[in-house]
Amino acid sequence: MLRTHTAGELRFENVGERAFLCGWVASRRDHKGTIFVDLRDRYGLMQCVLRRGEGEDALVMERGSELPLETCIRVSGEVSARPEGLRNRKMPTGDVELLVDELEVLGTAETPPFELEADGELSDELRMRYRYLDLRRKKMTALMVLRHQVTSRIRHWLDEQGFLDVETPILTKSTPEGARDYLVPSRERKGAYYALPQSPQLFKQLLMVAGIDRYYQIARCFRDEDLRADRQPEFTQLDLEMAFVTEEDVLQILEDLTVLLLREFRDHEAATPFLRMSYAEAMATYGTDRPDLRFGLEISDLTESLADSGFRAFSATAQAGGRIRALRVPGGATLSRKQLSGLEDVARENGGKGLVWLKVGDDLALGGPAAKFLGEPENEALKGRLGAQAGDLLLAAADQERVVAQALGAVRLEVGRVLDLIDREAWCPLFVVDWPLFEWNEDEQRFDALHHPFTSPMAEDLDMLETDPAAVRARAYDLVVNGVELGGGSIRIHQEKTQRRVFDALAISEEDADAKFGFLLQALKYGAPPHGGFAVGLDRLVAQLAGVTSLREVIAFPKTTSAACPLTGAPAPVSEDQLGDLGIRPVR
RNA sequence: GGGGCCGUAGCUCAAUUUGGUUAGAGCACCGGACUGUCGAUCCGGAGGUUGAGGGUUCGAGUCCCUUCGGCCUCGCCA
């Protein structure tokens, strides 16, 4: 070993010991006769002192005076107590310093492209291009450590619960539904392609058939869709599946794990059991399938009360079968016109036609552009149903149910931000349950699976698969924490016949089903056990625990919004030879 | 594919309303001073195709068009 200690571990009790340290020059303060070098490694920061004087080593002083920042060095010397009054309380190692008598430059650094110890904002691109420098920074190192500790804890706990970690293929078969696949051309069979997995879904189901009745994997998943702050083209799932279980068993595991992680990594004792909310209630009351319960502002449906309103935007929508919904913002009458206009923009950006706002005056009279269209009965209905009080703001919208839900859901979040209603310390986990199995796809005039095609319908809804697919509920569930969808899962179909009926409802022909999912259907014929599981977005989970909003912060080598890697330059062209091996000729 | 914001020194940012002289500052870097600093301090210096291309103008960092890149977002993400 080139070192005896790390830069973060030396304390007062080490005084007198001889130590060898390796690390990077985080800071250098040269006083000519005395040079202070702050040595950084992943464990911390240690002040090293180079001194002219008795027993001086001219070579050490010379090297020390020429050390560029971020140079990798090895030093040795005696651990010494810092003189009284010169101790640094901000540093864990601030009581001691290393009196350097040997200094070896292991790797000289060019002037870094940015200052690692500075506070300022840096562009993501720059950080990604020099990620190896970015990751040296204390904050980033801590995030990497946190991620490791979380995965390590998860593995340990699942091991205790009897789960087997099984790896599944990265080169696999394209699944036609869902996200766009990343494809890998086959050299052996030209014109054929592997796909990178969007998730290990089918393999874990096969493992259930195989009798691996408790499986998990921390699995890389790939989806070729546009990126967001919370979406990377390759991401990591904690993937888990159990045989011989019902929803309750799976949710219990998920809840136990969430409680454990919040306790150990956020020192938060989550209340159990977690709230369960139906998909329908989430959509109606919060306008989203992943409600942020850290603040109120519930949405109310006022369609019946306002259907005959003199306000045509309301009455016409109600007659057309749409819904009129509103939320009350306590004390929101203080919002400026500009802020209200901003809320209107949010409604429009999220599909709504507009937003009706009404301020509740001291006399409880409603003010605002739309107020004059509302008669006394509507006024009373609004105020009564919403419980309006003086100084409140009422926000209403009317549209088809899905649209009004999404628009008001977005407005609700924006109001929460603008008025700073979100309790930053709160953790509000819940399970969203009772999902519809299918979702009507207007463009393609058929049903899509809302979760995925392998999700089991509820037994009591099975008969409606052919007669009323839209009414069939799924044995699916999502884990939502603070408005973030951390994961989800379902009880799967374990009977071939049922799986075929679901494919049929999805307008997947028998031939297509056999061609694409024949291996699954085949496996289900050999004594498949009832099973179910879930997948948690590990990057999102770690980001939540770390209190950061972008997944890029918790991924060592992330990609930009255009799915590129500024560090390696991927994606990049390849040689014609490489393409030739694969039987591929580029389109010019 | 659409919308929004951004791009000026290595980094973070300025550049006076409505286009006007030689594009500035802090940090980093280079040189000098300094034996107790701790994101050292002080003195001096160097550093620019204002992302790229085109246009308007007597004159463009500033206005217009195109393009590249980054971030946010809608669509998309079973």
XYZ file of C-alpha atoms (C1' of nucleotides) in Angstrom:
666
model
C 0.000 0.000 0.000
C 1.176 3.449 -0.834
C -0.663 4.847 2.156
C -1.193 4.064 5.800
C -4.181 6.321 6.388
C -6.799 8.224 4.461
C -7.087 11.987 4.432
C -10.282 11.926 6.426
C -9.403 9.744 9.364
C -6.567 11.362 11.305
C -7.499 12.769 14.696
C -5.900 14.058 17.842
C -5.210 10.529 19.052
C -3.016 9.919 16.005
C -0.569 12.626 17.053
C 2.964 11.328 16.955
C 2.248 8.635 14.396
C 4.007 8.525 11.118
C 1.550 8.529 8.228
C 1.634 8.094 4.494
C -1.231 9.748 2.637
C -2.232 9.772 -1.003
C -4.665 12.155 -2.598
C -5.204 15.289 -4.600
C -4.150 18.880 -4.009
C -7.400 20.646 -3.133
C -5.761 23.882 -2.050
C -2.249 25.258 -1.666
C -1.280 28.241 0.464
C 2.309 29.182 -0.132
C 3.972 31.445 2.435
C 7.393 30.838 1.032
C 8.845 29.471 4.229
C 5.725 27.452 4.993
C 3.462 25.820 2.485
C 0.067 24.430 3.396
C -1.365 21.795 1.146
C -4.910 20.534 1.685
C -4.877 16.935 0.587
C -8.223 15.541 -0.563
C -9.302 11.989 -1.035
C -12.712 10.407 -0.999
C -12.688 10.275 2.795
C -11.921 13.868 3.574
C -9.429 16.688 3.715
C -6.126 16.827 5.562
C -3.839 19.799 6.005
C -0.236 18.993 5.161
C 2.512 21.393 6.187
C 5.754 21.847 4.288
C 8.270 23.857 6.278
C 11.635 25.427 5.744
C 13.834 25.161 8.751
C 15.777 22.623 10.654
C 15.798 19.255 8.991
C 14.285 20.808 5.935
C 14.238 18.953 2.703
C 14.910 21.420 -0.082
C 13.456 19.022 -2.601
C 10.176 18.805 -0.690
C 9.914 22.613 -0.554
C 10.709 22.899 -4.226
C 8.166 20.325 -5.245
C 5.619 21.792 -2.862
C 5.934 25.244 -4.277
C 5.217 23.968 -7.759
C 2.232 21.764 -7.073
C -0.659 22.517 -9.403
C -4.155 22.075 -7.992
C -5.629 18.599 -8.452
C -2.221 17.016 -8.771
C -2.127 13.525 -7.326
C 0.546 13.238 -4.644
C 1.849 11.020 -1.913
C 3.143 12.554 1.281
C 4.545 11.211 4.476
C 5.377 12.730 7.790
C 4.453 12.939 11.404
C 0.919 13.633 12.534
C 1.161 16.708 14.682
C -1.229 18.606 16.890
C -1.938 21.993 15.475
C -0.793 24.871 17.649
C -3.403 26.191 20.058
C -5.648 28.723 18.360
C -4.827 27.425 14.914
C -7.183 24.495 14.926
C -9.842 24.393 12.282
C -13.214 23.440 13.656
C -14.783 23.241 10.242
C -12.624 20.271 9.339
C -13.030 16.860 10.977
C -9.243 16.577 10.806
C -8.827 20.187 11.922
C -7.073 19.386 15.196
C -4.072 17.878 13.467
C -1.815 18.357 10.480
C 0.823 16.332 8.729
C 4.389 17.652 8.953
C 5.588 16.535 5.550
C 9.118 15.256 5.124
C 8.591 13.402 1.884
C 6.518 14.438 -1.107
C 6.096 12.435 -4.261
C 4.182 13.611 -7.286
C 2.175 10.666 -8.573
C 0.326 12.463 -11.324
C 0.632 16.096 -12.285
C -2.568 17.897 -13.173
C -3.096 20.419 -15.899
C -5.038 23.478 -14.817
C -8.520 22.074 -14.242
C -11.304 23.354 -16.520
C -13.262 24.446 -13.464
C -12.575 25.027 -9.804
C -13.455 21.951 -7.864
C -13.593 23.676 -4.516
C -15.684 26.649 -5.636
C -19.372 27.031 -4.901
C -20.636 28.454 -8.162
C -22.992 26.756 -10.547
C -21.404 24.787 -13.333
C -23.033 23.738 -16.554
C -24.069 20.125 -16.659
C -22.249 19.651 -19.924
C -18.936 20.808 -18.500
C -19.386 18.606 -15.469
C -20.215 15.622 -17.639
C -17.299 16.225 -19.985
C -14.915 16.188 -17.024
C -16.958 13.865 -14.875
C -13.829 12.354 -13.329
C -13.085 15.784 -11.909
C -16.687 16.544 -11.008
C -16.890 13.319 -9.032
C -13.855 14.357 -6.967
C -15.974 17.098 -5.459
C -17.187 16.412 -1.971
C -20.855 16.730 -2.842
C -20.627 14.332 -5.755
C -18.515 11.851 -3.853
C -21.157 11.876 -1.137
C -23.868 11.126 -3.691
C -21.912 8.186 -5.042
C -21.381 6.922 -1.524
C -25.074 7.316 -0.741
C -26.044 5.380 -3.836
C -23.698 2.588 -2.915
C -25.011 2.465 0.633
C -28.605 2.343 -0.564
C -28.012 -0.500 -3.016
C -25.860 -2.281 -0.496
C -28.578 -2.005 2.153
C -31.246 -3.154 -0.281
C -29.218 -6.215 -1.259
C -28.530 -7.096 2.321
C -32.155 -6.762 3.369
C -33.544 -8.681 0.409
C -31.014 -11.398 1.102
C -32.373 -11.619 4.648
C -35.867 -11.918 3.204
C -34.812 -14.858 1.075
C -34.596 -13.196 -2.308
C -32.196 -14.509 -4.934
C -30.258 -12.075 -7.097
C -30.434 -13.458 -10.633
C -29.003 -11.741 -13.686
C -31.031 -11.580 -16.883
C -29.874 -10.898 -20.448
C -28.955 -7.473 -21.761
C -29.078 -8.736 -25.322
C -32.652 -9.827 -25.671
C -35.707 -9.660 -27.861
C -37.540 -6.538 -28.899
C -40.927 -6.176 -27.292
C -43.289 -4.422 -29.653
C -45.272 -2.454 -27.099
C -44.094 0.152 -24.706
C -41.129 2.387 -25.244
C -38.901 2.487 -28.298
C -36.186 -0.157 -28.081
C -32.455 0.280 -28.370
C -31.472 -2.239 -31.016
C -28.257 -4.184 -31.494
C -27.701 -5.777 -34.896
C -26.762 -9.427 -34.995
C -23.609 -10.386 -36.855
C -24.465 -14.063 -37.025
C -27.924 -13.491 -38.385
C -27.850 -10.468 -40.597
C -31.032 -8.485 -40.611
C -31.926 -9.682 -37.133
C -31.609 -7.567 -34.023
C -31.321 -7.877 -30.329
C -32.985 -5.280 -28.176
C -31.684 -3.941 -24.903
C -34.253 -4.679 -22.197
C -36.751 -2.019 -21.172
C -36.992 -4.052 -17.998
C -36.374 -7.682 -17.046
C -40.161 -8.173 -16.885
C -40.567 -11.362 -18.882
C -37.411 -12.996 -17.599
C -38.452 -12.541 -14.023
C -41.789 -14.114 -14.819
C -39.931 -17.051 -16.356
C -37.891 -17.278 -13.167
C -41.140 -17.636 -11.250
C -42.102 -20.531 -13.504
C -38.619 -21.885 -12.806
C -39.355 -21.985 -9.109
C -37.098 -19.106 -8.074
C -39.956 -17.943 -5.905
C -38.234 -14.833 -4.608
C -36.129 -12.982 -7.178
C -34.567 -9.569 -7.272
C -32.057 -7.754 -9.406
C -30.607 -4.288 -9.554
C -31.041 -4.164 -13.281
C -30.086 -1.730 -15.989
C -32.975 -0.831 -18.271
C -32.968 0.956 -21.614
C -35.654 3.053 -23.265
C -35.081 5.083 -26.384
C -37.394 7.973 -25.574
C -36.834 11.675 -25.045
C -35.115 12.625 -21.809
C -36.178 14.683 -18.848
C -34.550 15.667 -15.593
C -36.083 12.498 -14.178
C -35.561 10.256 -17.206
C -32.336 8.831 -18.591
C -32.112 6.502 -21.591
C -30.439 3.913 -19.435
C -31.496 3.709 -15.849
C -31.515 1.280 -13.001
C -34.420 -0.572 -11.500
C -34.670 -2.499 -8.319
C -36.610 -5.339 -9.892
C -38.363 -7.857 -7.715
C -40.791 -10.737 -8.140
C -42.429 -13.243 -5.834
C -44.417 -16.404 -6.414
C -47.428 -17.531 -4.389
C -48.357 -14.041 -3.338
C -51.200 -11.556 -3.488
C -51.074 -7.764 -3.666
C -50.850 -7.572 0.101
C -47.614 -9.538 0.200
C -45.947 -7.438 -2.462
C -47.088 -4.144 -0.967
C -45.846 -5.255 2.432
C -42.355 -5.871 1.058
C -42.417 -2.542 -0.749
C -43.641 -0.745 2.347
C -41.120 -2.422 4.632
C -38.304 -1.523 2.273
C -39.423 2.093 1.945
C -39.744 2.461 5.706
C -36.297 0.936 6.169
C -34.643 3.271 3.669
C -36.328 6.397 5.051
C -35.318 5.379 8.550
C -31.706 4.612 7.778
C -30.976 7.283 5.210
C -33.250 10.141 6.205
C -33.757 9.410 9.873
C -37.466 9.531 9.202
C -39.977 7.179 10.756
C -42.708 6.752 8.165
C -46.228 6.125 9.393
C -47.619 2.733 8.429
C -49.572 1.342 6.805
C -49.078 3.607 3.818
C -52.128 5.400 2.547
C -53.830 3.632 -0.341
C -55.642 5.706 -2.888
C -57.497 4.518 -5.925
C -56.345 5.699 -9.314
C -59.789 7.260 -9.792
C -59.529 9.244 -6.569
C -55.995 10.394 -7.350
C -57.034 11.637 -10.760
C -60.194 13.320 -9.495
C -58.750 14.920 -6.374
C -55.171 15.648 -7.426
C -55.357 15.568 -11.199
C -52.507 13.103 -11.457
C -51.711 9.451 -10.845
C -48.825 10.481 -8.600
C -50.217 12.952 -6.089
C -47.910 15.072 -3.987
C -49.530 14.925 -0.571
C -47.090 17.289 1.120
C -49.748 19.965 0.752
C -53.520 20.126 0.422
C -55.378 22.016 -2.285
C -57.701 19.162 -3.184
C -59.698 19.481 -6.356
C -63.495 19.295 -6.136
C -65.980 18.330 -8.800
C -68.708 20.944 -9.187
C -70.258 19.706 -12.416
C -73.714 19.123 -10.939
C -73.827 22.469 -9.144
C -72.660 24.511 -12.105
C -74.132 22.625 -15.046
C -76.866 25.229 -15.538
C -74.566 28.163 -15.024
C -74.975 31.273 -17.082
C -71.272 30.960 -17.798
C -71.255 29.168 -21.106
C -67.791 27.685 -20.713
C -69.283 25.765 -17.794
C -72.747 24.902 -19.051
C -71.593 23.894 -22.528
C -68.902 21.626 -21.115
C -71.335 19.994 -18.740
C -73.805 19.380 -21.534
C -71.055 17.834 -23.640
C -70.353 15.346 -20.880
C -67.307 17.141 -19.486
C -66.542 18.004 -15.906
C -66.301 21.287 -14.057
C -63.740 21.195 -11.300
C -62.210 23.704 -8.947
C -59.758 24.067 -6.157
C -59.757 26.507 -3.306
C -56.540 28.300 -2.463
C -56.764 29.522 1.118
C -55.565 33.115 1.272
C -54.865 33.017 -2.458
C -56.612 36.323 -3.147
C -53.266 38.016 -2.634
C -51.930 36.581 -5.877
C -51.150 39.246 -8.456
C -52.636 39.445 -11.908
C -49.298 38.338 -13.266
C -49.223 35.296 -11.038
C -52.800 34.433 -11.996
C -51.860 34.790 -15.611
C -48.972 32.422 -14.979
C -51.400 29.875 -13.556
C -53.549 30.290 -16.632
C -50.505 29.541 -18.774
C -49.837 26.397 -16.774
C -53.426 25.261 -17.355
C -53.058 25.831 -21.079
C -49.661 24.183 -21.308
C -51.240 21.135 -19.787
C -54.055 20.853 -22.249
C -56.668 23.069 -20.625
C -58.512 25.779 -22.521
C -58.129 28.256 -19.724
C -58.556 28.875 -16.060
C -61.334 30.720 -14.286
C -60.243 32.551 -11.200
C -62.442 34.082 -8.548
C -61.305 36.019 -5.546
C -63.387 35.814 -2.399
C -63.833 39.295 -0.975
C -64.238 40.309 2.650
C -68.014 40.246 2.166
C -67.638 36.798 0.603
C -68.593 38.256 -2.768
C -66.776 36.704 -5.704
C -64.576 38.935 -7.820
C -62.857 38.322 -11.116
C -63.633 38.449 -14.830
C -65.974 35.469 -14.692
C -67.874 36.564 -11.590
C -70.504 38.477 -13.493
C -71.583 35.343 -15.345
C -72.359 33.514 -12.148
C -75.755 33.862 -10.544
C -76.506 33.662 -6.857
C -77.196 29.888 -6.868
C -73.850 29.198 -8.518
C -72.110 31.558 -6.141
C -73.534 29.745 -3.200
C -72.750 26.361 -4.710
C -69.160 27.339 -5.344
C -68.592 28.811 -1.939
C -70.527 26.078 -0.194
C -68.919 23.144 -1.921
C -65.430 24.584 -1.655
C -65.860 26.031 1.817
C -64.677 29.406 0.597
C -63.630 32.034 3.083
C -62.722 35.666 2.744
C -59.337 36.100 1.111
C -59.451 32.801 -0.735
C -58.848 32.227 -4.402
C -60.990 29.783 -6.348
C -59.582 28.255 -9.505
C -61.936 26.448 -11.846
C -61.720 24.750 -15.203
C -64.142 22.856 -17.392
C -63.283 20.282 -19.996
C -63.355 16.611 -20.756
C -62.542 14.700 -17.607
C -58.968 13.754 -18.482
C -58.126 17.230 -19.656
C -59.564 19.096 -16.719
C -57.855 16.689 -14.337
C -54.440 17.169 -15.907
C -54.793 20.936 -16.237
C -55.932 21.470 -12.653
C -53.403 18.954 -11.398
C -50.631 21.033 -12.936
C -52.188 24.258 -11.601
C -52.331 22.714 -8.144
C -48.613 21.927 -8.213
C -47.795 25.400 -9.474
C -49.866 27.042 -6.732
C -48.063 24.860 -4.233
C -44.752 26.142 -5.537
C -45.764 29.787 -5.893
C -47.223 29.954 -2.403
C -44.484 27.744 -0.985
C -47.004 25.325 0.508
C -44.763 22.287 0.193
C -43.392 21.003 3.467
C -39.781 20.211 2.555
C -39.304 18.031 5.585
C -42.317 15.841 4.910
C -42.327 12.358 3.443
C -45.681 11.381 2.014
C -45.604 7.873 0.603
C -48.752 6.241 -0.712
C -49.865 3.383 -2.869
C -52.020 4.177 -5.850
C -54.205 1.143 -6.469
C -57.206 0.000 -8.518
C -55.813 1.010 -11.879
C -57.735 0.442 -15.056
C -56.215 -2.431 -17.000
C -56.537 -0.639 -20.323
C -56.430 2.828 -21.697
C -58.133 3.817 -24.953
C -55.642 4.880 -27.624
C -57.458 7.457 -29.708
C -54.831 7.580 -32.463
C -54.768 3.862 -33.078
C -58.390 3.223 -32.138
C -57.597 0.413 -29.768
C -56.816 -0.264 -26.146
C -53.311 -0.093 -24.718
C -52.197 -1.684 -21.495
C -51.923 1.039 -18.883
C -49.279 -0.852 -16.927
C -48.113 -3.660 -19.216
C -49.842 -6.533 -21.024
C -48.862 -9.088 -18.396
C -50.789 -7.439 -15.587
C -53.552 -9.549 -14.167
C -57.107 -8.253 -14.328
C -59.075 -8.382 -11.106
C -60.859 -11.706 -10.922
C -64.291 -10.138 -10.574
C -63.715 -8.043 -13.717
C -62.554 -10.915 -15.909
C -65.913 -11.288 -17.576
C -65.720 -7.746 -18.893
C -62.506 -8.364 -20.859
C -64.519 -8.925 -23.998
C -67.620 -6.864 -23.216
C -66.312 -3.717 -21.531
C -62.506 -3.598 -21.500
C -62.424 -0.014 -20.266
C -64.112 -1.062 -17.030
C -61.674 -3.847 -16.198
C -59.503 -3.070 -13.222
C -55.911 -4.220 -12.912
C -54.179 -5.877 -9.992
C -51.594 -3.101 -10.253
C -50.123 -0.628 -7.820
C -47.706 2.282 -7.797
C -45.545 3.594 -4.998
C -45.645 7.388 -4.986
C -43.548 9.515 -2.666
C -43.867 13.300 -2.586
C -45.320 13.431 -6.063
C -42.669 11.196 -7.579
C -43.538 7.804 -9.014
C -40.849 5.717 -7.391
C -42.049 2.415 -8.692
C -44.899 0.151 -9.484
C -45.882 -3.371 -10.095
C -48.668 -5.835 -10.355
C -49.849 -9.354 -9.866
C -49.160 -10.973 -13.223
C -51.210 -13.238 -15.374
C -50.091 -16.822 -14.779
C -52.581 -18.612 -16.981
C -52.037 -18.892 -20.684
C -55.723 -18.610 -21.430
C -56.090 -15.335 -19.547
C -52.955 -13.952 -21.141
C -54.361 -14.718 -24.562
C -57.643 -13.009 -23.693
C -55.744 -9.886 -22.650
C -53.698 -9.915 -25.855
C -56.964 -10.229 -27.712
C -58.403 -7.228 -25.888
C -55.253 -5.319 -26.873
C -55.933 -6.197 -30.511
C -52.809 -8.348 -30.669
C -53.578 -11.204 -33.005
C -52.936 -14.763 -31.982
C -50.183 -15.000 -34.578
C -48.556 -11.812 -33.309
C -48.856 -12.942 -29.731
C -47.170 -16.226 -30.577
C -44.457 -14.545 -32.610
C -43.648 -11.952 -29.980
C -44.542 -13.569 -26.690
C -44.724 -17.231 -27.643
C -41.973 -18.109 -25.176
C -43.990 -16.605 -22.332
C -47.227 -18.280 -23.398
C -45.363 -21.543 -23.703
C -43.861 -21.196 -20.231
C -47.277 -20.491 -18.742
C -48.340 -23.955 -19.903
C -45.885 -25.678 -17.575
C -47.292 -25.145 -14.149
C -46.793 -21.406 -13.719
C -47.363 -20.241 -10.154
C -49.386 -17.142 -9.279
C -46.850 -14.358 -8.959
C -46.346 -10.656 -8.790
C -43.751 -8.062 -8.023
C -42.628 -4.546 -8.622
C -39.823 -2.393 -9.916
C -38.499 0.702 -8.196
C -36.628 3.376 -10.111
C -33.358 3.219 -8.239
C -32.000 6.476 -9.645
C -35.179 8.261 -8.618
C -35.112 6.621 -5.224
C -31.551 7.713 -4.538
C -32.271 11.193 -5.890
C -35.196 11.458 -3.470
C -33.154 10.268 -0.536
C -30.411 12.720 -1.505
C -32.824 15.595 -1.982
C -31.746 16.319 -5.552
C -34.109 16.749 -8.476
C -32.050 15.560 -11.426
C -31.145 11.921 -11.925
C -27.877 13.090 -13.425
C -26.664 13.907 -9.942
C -26.864 10.316 -8.776
C -25.564 8.621 -11.925
C -21.799 8.452 -12.235
C -21.737 8.942 -15.988
C -25.083 10.334 -17.134
C -26.262 11.508 -20.529
C -27.443 14.895 -21.741
C -30.980 15.816 -22.784
C -30.109 14.615 -26.275
C -28.943 11.247 -24.936
C -25.288 12.009 -25.610
C -22.274 11.480 -23.394
C -19.995 14.543 -23.508
C -17.186 12.561 -21.909
C -16.873 9.698 -24.378
C -18.574 11.351 -27.306
C -21.166 8.612 -27.576
C -23.054 8.118 -29.749
C -20.419 8.248 -32.475
C -20.058 7.038 -36.047
C -18.431 3.661 -36.635
C -16.265 2.430 -39.475
C -17.679 0.979 -42.651
C -15.890 -2.239 -41.770
C -17.820 -2.527 -38.561
C -21.066 -1.898 -40.379
C -20.086 -4.338 -43.083
C -19.639 -7.122 -40.510
C -23.200 -6.481 -39.473
C -24.563 -6.322 -42.978
C -25.584 -2.708 -42.538
C -25.285 -0.003 -45.143
C -26.076 3.521 -43.963
C -28.817 5.475 -45.693
C -27.282 8.551 -47.247
C -41.589 16.451 -33.567
C -43.339 21.242 -30.766
C -42.590 25.297 -27.026
C -39.454 28.141 -23.531
C -34.707 29.802 -21.501
C -29.492 30.036 -22.277
C -24.498 30.323 -25.044
C -19.222 36.715 -23.900
C -11.656 35.011 -21.091
C -10.212 28.248 -18.412
C -14.761 29.036 -14.792
C -18.852 32.291 -12.892
C -20.823 36.628 -14.696
C -20.914 42.269 -16.468
C -21.159 45.429 -20.779
C -25.795 52.076 -18.829
C -33.014 52.903 -21.492
C -33.630 52.269 -27.721
C -27.080 49.320 -31.881
C -21.940 53.644 -30.971
C -14.569 54.444 -29.077
C -9.845 49.744 -27.518
C -15.708 44.009 -24.620
C -14.813 44.515 -18.218
C -14.738 42.100 -13.073
C -13.952 38.039 -9.497
C -11.731 33.338 -9.280
C -8.263 30.167 -11.831
C -3.445 30.723 -14.604
C 1.764 33.109 -15.081
C 5.616 36.373 -12.492
C 6.962 38.737 -7.772
C 6.546 39.486 -2.053
C 5.542 36.752 2.414
C 7.503 31.102 8.088
C 0.812 29.682 10.478
C -2.411 29.750 6.495
C -6.946 27.172 6.106
C -11.538 28.704 -0.415
C -4.527 32.934 2.592
C -3.184 37.955 1.523
C -0.640 41.903 -1.277
C 1.670 43.773 -6.097
C 2.041 42.959 -11.304
C 0.915 40.230 -15.978
C -1.190 37.466 -19.706
C -5.713 35.752 -21.415
C -11.536 37.071 -26.249
C -13.203 34.508 -33.902
C -18.854 37.337 -27.881
C -20.994 28.906 -29.919
C -20.870 28.757 -35.634
C -22.628 30.762 -40.425
C -25.263 34.467 -42.997
C -28.029 39.169 -43.173
C -29.597 44.445 -41.881
C -26.614 48.923 -40.773
C -21.884 54.074 -41.536
C -21.367 50.851 -37.202
C -23.707 44.447 -34.214
C -21.969 41.023 -28.012
C -26.699 43.885 -28.713
C -31.482 43.554 -34.247
C -33.103 39.512 -38.054
C -32.495 34.456 -40.298
C -30.169 29.659 -40.250
C -27.452 26.159 -37.557
C -24.927 23.611 -33.378
C -24.857 22.679 -28.195
C -26.896 22.808 -23.056
C -31.061 23.052 -19.620
C -36.494 22.939 -18.689
C -40.925 21.172 -20.767
C -45.404 19.174 -24.043
C -45.925 14.991 -27.073
C -43.518 10.385 -25.977
C -41.890 7.260 -21.748
C -46.353 -0.830 -21.908
